mmCIF file of C-alpha atoms in Angstrom:
data_model
loop_
_atom_site.group_PDB
_atom_site.id
_atom_site.type_symbol
_atom_site.label_atom_id
_atom_site.label_comp_id
_atom_site.label_asym_id
_atom_site.label_seq_id
_atom_site.Cartn_x
_atom_site.Cartn_y
_atom_site.Cartn_z
ATOM 1 C CA UNK A 103 0.000 0.000 0.000
ATOM 2 C CA UNK A 104 1.351 3.422 -0.948
ATOM 3 C CA UNK A 105 2.187 6.227 1.467
ATOM 4 C CA UNK A 106 -0.815 8.271 0.363
ATOM 5 C CA UNK A 107 -3.159 5.274 0.619
ATOM 6 C CA UNK A 108 -2.160 4.715 4.253
ATOM 7 C CA UNK A 109 -2.325 8.422 5.006
ATOM 8 C CA UNK A 110 -5.775 8.495 3.441
ATOM 9 C CA UNK A 111 -6.906 5.642 5.676
ATOM 10 C CA UNK A 112 -5.756 7.563 8.776
ATOM 11 C CA UNK A 113 -7.697 10.631 7.678
ATOM 12 C CA UNK A 114 -10.800 8.556 6.905
ATOM 13 C CA UNK A 115 -10.836 7.216 10.472
ATOM 14 C CA UNK A 116 -10.796 10.680 12.066
ATOM 15 C CA UNK A 117 -14.171 11.228 13.796
ATOM 16 C CA UNK A 118 -16.294 13.887 12.127
ATOM 17 C CA UNK A 119 -16.599 17.277 13.714
ATOM 18 C CA UNK A 120 -13.121 17.540 15.181
ATOM 19 C CA UNK A 121 -9.507 16.566 14.680
ATOM 20 C CA UNK A 122 -8.389 14.389 17.569
ATOM 21 C CA UNK A 123 -4.680 15.035 18.004
ATOM 22 C CA UNK A 124 -3.923 11.889 19.982
ATOM 23 C CA UNK A 125 -5.877 9.788 17.506
ATOM 24 C CA UNK A 126 -3.867 11.113 14.573
ATOM 25 C CA UNK A 127 -0.506 10.820 16.335
ATOM 26 C CA UNK A 128 -1.082 7.236 17.410
ATOM 27 C CA UNK A 129 -2.416 6.303 13.983
ATOM 28 C CA UNK A 130 0.760 7.644 12.369
ATOM 29 C CA UNK A 131 2.924 5.679 14.815
ATOM 30 C CA UNK A 132 1.098 2.418 14.123
ATOM 31 C CA UNK A 133 0.534 2.776 10.377
ATOM 32 C CA UNK A 134 4.082 3.707 9.368
ATOM 33 C CA UNK A 135 6.832 1.315 10.369
ATOM 34 C CA UNK A 136 9.987 3.239 9.531
ATOM 35 C CA UNK A 137 11.205 6.562 10.887
ATOM 36 C CA UNK A 138 11.343 7.965 7.353
ATOM 37 C CA UNK A 139 7.700 7.051 6.680
ATOM 38 C CA UNK A 140 6.629 8.559 10.000
ATOM 39 C CA UNK A 141 8.488 11.778 9.212
ATOM 40 C CA UNK A 142 6.785 12.005 5.819
ATOM 41 C CA UNK A 143 3.353 11.329 7.335
ATOM 42 C CA UNK A 144 3.923 13.724 10.243
ATOM 43 C CA UNK A 145 5.095 16.446 7.877
ATOM 44 C CA UNK A 146 2.125 15.994 5.547
ATOM 45 C CA UNK A 147 -0.492 15.941 8.311
ATOM 46 C CA UNK A 148 1.177 18.865 10.088
ATOM 47 C CA UNK A 149 1.096 20.922 6.905
ATOM 48 C CA UNK A 150 -2.512 20.053 6.076
ATOM 49 C CA UNK A 151 -3.945 20.658 9.557
ATOM 50 C CA UNK A 152 -1.783 23.636 10.535
ATOM 51 C CA UNK A 153 -2.335 25.257 7.126
ATOM 52 C CA UNK A 154 -6.066 25.104 7.681
ATOM 53 C CA UNK A 155 -5.834 26.367 11.261
ATOM 54 C CA UNK A 156 -3.452 29.161 10.292
ATOM 55 C CA UNK A 157 -5.638 30.234 7.357
ATOM 56 C CA UNK A 158 -8.529 30.506 9.804
ATOM 57 C CA UNK A 159 -6.509 32.531 12.306
ATOM 58 C CA UNK A 160 -7.688 35.854 10.859
ATOM 59 C CA UNK A 161 -11.293 34.659 10.815
ATOM 60 C CA UNK A 162 -11.671 33.765 7.144
ATOM 61 C CA UNK A 163 -10.147 31.255 4.736
ATOM 62 C CA UNK A 164 -9.752 32.986 1.368
ATOM 63 C CA UNK A 165 -9.678 31.406 -2.083
ATOM 64 C CA UNK A 166 -6.103 32.699 -2.446
ATOM 65 C CA UNK A 167 -5.048 30.799 0.681
ATOM 66 C CA UNK A 168 -6.690 27.599 -0.539
ATOM 67 C CA UNK A 169 -4.973 28.030 -3.916
ATOM 68 C CA UNK A 170 -1.633 28.592 -2.162
ATOM 69 C CA UNK A 171 -2.125 25.387 -0.199
ATOM 70 C CA UNK A 172 -2.758 23.478 -3.429
ATOM 71 C CA UNK A 173 0.404 24.977 -4.945
ATOM 72 C CA UNK A 174 2.518 23.400 -2.219
ATOM 73 C CA UNK A 175 1.143 19.873 -2.432
ATOM 74 C CA UNK A 176 0.970 17.594 -5.463
ATOM 75 C CA UNK A 177 -1.762 15.329 -4.116
ATOM 76 C CA UNK A 178 -2.732 12.172 -6.028
ATOM 77 C CA UNK A 179 -6.175 12.573 -7.546
ATOM 78 C CA UNK A 180 -7.611 9.666 -5.573
ATOM 79 C CA UNK A 181 -6.540 11.178 -2.225
ATOM 80 C CA UNK A 182 -7.746 14.741 -2.708
ATOM 81 C CA UNK A 183 -11.050 14.005 -0.971
ATOM 82 C CA UNK A 184 -9.266 12.727 2.156
ATOM 83 C CA UNK A 185 -6.913 15.696 2.263
ATOM 84 C CA UNK A 186 -9.851 18.072 1.813
ATOM 85 C CA UNK A 187 -11.641 16.326 4.700
ATOM 86 C CA UNK A 188 -8.759 16.884 7.116
ATOM 87 C CA UNK A 189 -8.319 20.472 5.905
ATOM 88 C CA UNK A 190 -12.030 21.223 6.372
ATOM 89 C CA UNK A 191 -12.145 19.648 9.834
ATOM 90 C CA UNK A 192 -9.087 21.579 10.959
ATOM 91 C CA UNK A 193 -10.213 24.949 9.572
ATOM 92 C CA UNK A 194 -13.420 24.960 11.638
ATOM 93 C CA UNK A 195 -11.586 27.056 14.207
ATOM 94 C CA UNK A 196 -8.094 27.938 15.390
ATOM 95 C CA UNK A 197 -8.477 26.332 18.832
ATOM 96 C CA UNK A 198 -6.028 23.600 19.647
ATOM 97 C CA UNK A 199 -3.318 24.429 17.122
ATOM 98 C CA UNK A 200 -0.710 24.678 19.875
ATOM 99 C CA UNK A 201 -1.485 21.202 21.229
ATOM 100 C CA UNK A 202 -1.455 19.845 17.695
ATOM 101 C CA UNK A 203 1.935 21.399 16.954
ATOM 102 C CA UNK A 204 3.409 20.021 20.203
ATOM 103 C CA UNK A 205 2.206 16.483 19.539
ATOM 104 C CA UNK A 206 3.325 16.516 15.906
ATOM 105 C CA UNK A 207 6.753 17.740 16.991
ATOM 106 C CA UNK A 208 7.093 14.547 19.026
ATOM 107 C CA UNK A 209 6.842 12.450 15.856
ATOM 108 C CA UNK A 210 10.129 13.837 14.561
ATOM 109 C CA UNK A 211 13.320 12.373 15.941
ATOM 110 C CA UNK A 212 15.489 15.406 15.367
ATOM 111 C CA UNK A 213 16.281 18.420 13.265
ATOM 112 C CA UNK A 214 14.899 21.922 13.365
ATOM 113 C CA UNK A 215 15.268 22.175 9.593
ATOM 114 C CA UNK A 216 12.090 20.233 8.876
ATOM 115 C CA UNK A 217 10.204 22.451 11.331
ATOM 116 C CA UNK A 218 11.524 25.434 9.413
ATOM 117 C CA UNK A 219 10.198 23.836 6.210
ATOM 118 C CA UNK A 220 6.728 23.594 7.770
ATOM 119 C CA UNK A 221 6.747 27.221 8.918
ATOM 120 C CA UNK A 222 8.062 28.227 5.489
ATOM 121 C CA UNK A 223 5.024 26.604 3.900
ATOM 122 C CA UNK A 224 2.666 28.213 6.391
ATOM 123 C CA UNK A 225 4.082 31.641 5.547
ATOM 124 C CA UNK A 226 3.470 30.961 1.857
ATOM 125 C CA UNK A 227 -0.206 30.390 2.607
ATOM 126 C CA UNK A 228 -0.520 33.278 5.074
ATOM 127 C CA UNK A 229 0.765 35.824 2.546
ATOM 128 C CA UNK A 230 -1.154 34.427 -0.445
ATOM 129 C CA UNK A 231 -3.958 37.002 -0.163
ATOM 130 C CA UNK A 232 -1.477 39.881 -0.204
ATOM 131 C CA UNK A 233 -1.655 40.689 3.493
ATOM 132 C CA UNK A 234 -0.332 39.141 6.683
ATOM 133 C CA UNK A 235 -2.878 39.619 9.451
ATOM 134 C CA UNK A 236 -1.524 40.208 12.965
ATOM 135 C CA UNK A 237 -3.389 37.105 14.184
ATOM 136 C CA UNK A 238 -1.746 35.020 11.469
ATOM 137 C CA UNK A 239 1.654 36.409 12.419
ATOM 138 C CA UNK A 240 1.004 35.582 16.084
ATOM 139 C CA UNK A 241 0.002 32.057 15.031
ATOM 140 C CA UNK A 242 3.200 31.605 13.012
ATOM 141 C CA UNK A 243 5.406 32.913 15.810
ATOM 142 C CA UNK A 244 3.799 30.570 18.341
ATOM 143 C CA UNK A 245 4.178 27.542 16.072
ATOM 144 C CA UNK A 246 7.848 28.450 15.577
ATOM 145 C CA UNK A 247 8.326 28.656 19.344
ATOM 146 C CA UNK A 248 6.639 25.275 19.866
ATOM 147 C CA UNK A 249 8.841 23.747 17.182
ATOM 148 C CA UNK A 250 11.940 25.189 18.854
ATOM 149 C CA UNK A 251 12.982 27.256 15.853
ATOM 150 C CA UNK A 252 15.673 29.791 16.859
ATOM 151 C CA UNK A 253 14.679 33.438 16.614
ATOM 152 C CA UNK A 254 17.313 34.114 13.935
ATOM 153 C CA UNK A 255 16.019 31.268 11.764
ATOM 154 C CA UNK A 256 12.429 32.448 12.198
ATOM 155 C CA UNK A 257 13.428 35.994 11.214
ATOM 156 C CA UNK A 258 15.057 34.669 8.026
ATOM 157 C CA UNK A 259 11.881 32.828 7.089
ATOM 158 C CA UNK A 260 9.700 35.848 7.839
ATOM 159 C CA UNK A 261 11.944 38.177 5.835
ATOM 160 C CA UNK A 262 11.685 35.937 2.754
ATOM 161 C CA UNK A 263 7.903 36.164 2.723
ATOM 162 C CA UNK A 264 6.825 39.504 4.155
ATOM 163 C CA UNK A 265 8.831 41.982 2.047
ATOM 164 C CA UNK A 266 11.407 39.880 0.147
ATOM 165 C CA UNK A 267 12.106 42.543 -2.489
ATOM 166 C CA UNK A 268 12.689 45.206 0.164
ATOM 167 C CA UNK A 269 13.912 43.159 3.115
ATOM 168 C CA UNK A 270 17.464 42.982 4.374
ATOM 169 C CA UNK A 271 19.296 40.636 1.959
ATOM 170 C CA UNK A 272 21.814 39.745 4.671
ATOM 171 C CA UNK A 273 19.003 38.653 6.971
ATOM 172 C CA UNK A 274 17.392 36.640 4.181
ATOM 173 C CA UNK A 275 20.680 34.831 3.545
ATOM 174 C CA UNK A 276 21.446 34.561 7.249
ATOM 175 C CA UNK A 277 24.903 36.122 7.117
ATOM 176 C CA UNK A 278 26.550 39.093 8.836
ATOM 177 C CA UNK A 279 27.179 42.310 6.921
ATOM 178 C CA UNK A 280 30.813 42.099 8.009
ATOM 179 C CA UNK A 281 31.343 38.838 6.079
ATOM 180 C CA UNK A 282 33.904 38.956 3.295
ATOM 181 C CA UNK A 283 32.905 38.533 -0.335
ATOM 182 C CA UNK A 284 34.345 35.022 -0.358
ATOM 183 C CA UNK A 285 32.410 34.148 2.801
ATOM 184 C CA UNK A 286 29.196 35.459 1.239
ATOM 185 C CA UNK A 287 29.766 33.309 -1.859
ATOM 186 C CA UNK A 288 30.508 30.166 0.171
ATOM 187 C CA UNK A 289 27.538 30.730 2.454
ATOM 188 C CA UNK A 290 25.183 31.313 -0.465
ATOM 189 C CA UNK A 291 26.312 28.151 -2.249
ATOM 190 C CA UNK A 292 25.916 26.097 0.933
ATOM 191 C CA UNK A 293 22.394 27.213 1.778
ATOM 192 C CA UNK A 294 21.227 26.821 -1.824
ATOM 193 C CA UNK A 295 22.647 23.290 -1.750
ATOM 194 C CA UNK A 296 20.778 22.605 1.498
ATOM 195 C CA UNK A 297 17.556 23.703 -0.191
ATOM 196 C CA UNK A 298 17.928 21.198 -3.045
ATOM 197 C CA UNK A 299 14.858 18.905 -3.229
ATOM 198 C CA UNK A 300 17.002 15.837 -2.508
ATOM 199 C CA UNK A 301 18.136 17.389 0.777
ATOM 200 C CA UNK A 302 14.572 18.242 1.771
ATOM 201 C CA UNK A 303 13.382 14.713 1.019
ATOM 202 C CA UNK A 304 16.267 13.274 3.039
ATOM 203 C CA UNK A 305 15.151 15.153 6.165
ATOM 204 C CA UNK A 306 11.532 14.092 5.843
ATOM 205 C CA UNK A 307 9.823 16.422 3.397
ATOM 206 C CA UNK A 308 7.665 14.364 0.996
ATOM 207 C CA UNK A 309 8.479 14.701 -2.700
ATOM 208 C CA UNK A 310 4.991 16.138 -3.212
ATOM 209 C CA UNK A 311 5.970 19.198 -1.192
ATOM 210 C CA UNK A 312 9.191 20.271 -2.883
ATOM 211 C CA UNK A 313 7.521 23.287 -4.510
ATOM 212 C CA UNK A 314 8.531 25.247 -1.405
ATOM 213 C CA UNK A 315 12.185 24.697 -2.326
ATOM 214 C CA UNK A 316 11.712 26.585 -5.605
ATOM 215 C CA UNK A 317 10.313 29.608 -3.811
ATOM 216 C CA UNK A 318 13.024 29.585 -1.177
ATOM 217 C CA UNK A 319 15.812 29.388 -3.759
ATOM 218 C CA UNK A 320 14.260 32.291 -5.689
ATOM 219 C CA UNK A 321 14.327 34.462 -2.544
ATOM 220 C CA UNK A 322 17.914 33.437 -1.772
ATOM 221 C CA UNK A 323 18.994 34.165 -5.359
ATOM 222 C CA UNK A 324 17.415 37.616 -5.228
ATOM 223 C CA UNK A 325 19.080 38.429 -1.894
ATOM 224 C CA UNK A 326 22.470 37.240 -3.162
ATOM 225 C CA UNK A 327 22.132 39.267 -6.372
ATOM 226 C CA UNK A 328 21.375 42.416 -4.363
ATOM 227 C CA UNK A 329 24.439 41.900 -2.180
ATOM 228 C CA UNK A 330 26.573 41.169 -5.233
ATOM 229 C CA UNK A 331 25.435 44.364 -6.949
ATOM 230 C CA UNK A 332 25.935 46.368 -3.771
ATOM 231 C CA UNK A 333 29.483 45.079 -3.350
ATOM 232 C CA UNK A 334 30.209 44.939 -7.091
ATOM 233 C CA UNK A 335 31.741 41.457 -7.107
ATOM 234 C CA UNK A 336 31.266 38.752 -9.726
#
């Protein structure tokens, strides 16, 4: 049975009217035997449920936010109904997102990078309608805290999404202004390499979600180009 088939079965067994966190967590533990499978399932369910809850944080789920969610996931046609069911259950209200985030964090063995990937995706959805509501921003900050994402890493993610064309390119790249040109080049090449789809998949991001890598690389490229023009190096 494929990953999506098993994930679909878990979603089908969720009682109507609410998303039971413990039910989902235990179902993931029992349905997926390997750590890699559990990471993929935990990532996917986290993104689906937290996307819905975050989109509802400002009181309304817009068509732009739903479209942004669909941009991030390449969901098999036969599983779209199950994914929509979990999304619709979760978006009923924002209550319980913190407990959900805490329990989902426990499904991952290590690594803040995958938590950063989740928050990255949530930012993509939050800004899809052209505005970041203060309640959405508060939601994102709290999820980042629960996931243990360092403040500097969170600021880099935020800067890529809020005003990427006007934001501090050094903050977006995560490097000090005092860094030499050679250091800037090495740092840029390293973080772009870390954003390669193969690296994301290796740390637990399902292949269906790698669209976020394209957006992140575009922001990093733009920041690097601005620094390069500012410093006039090749």
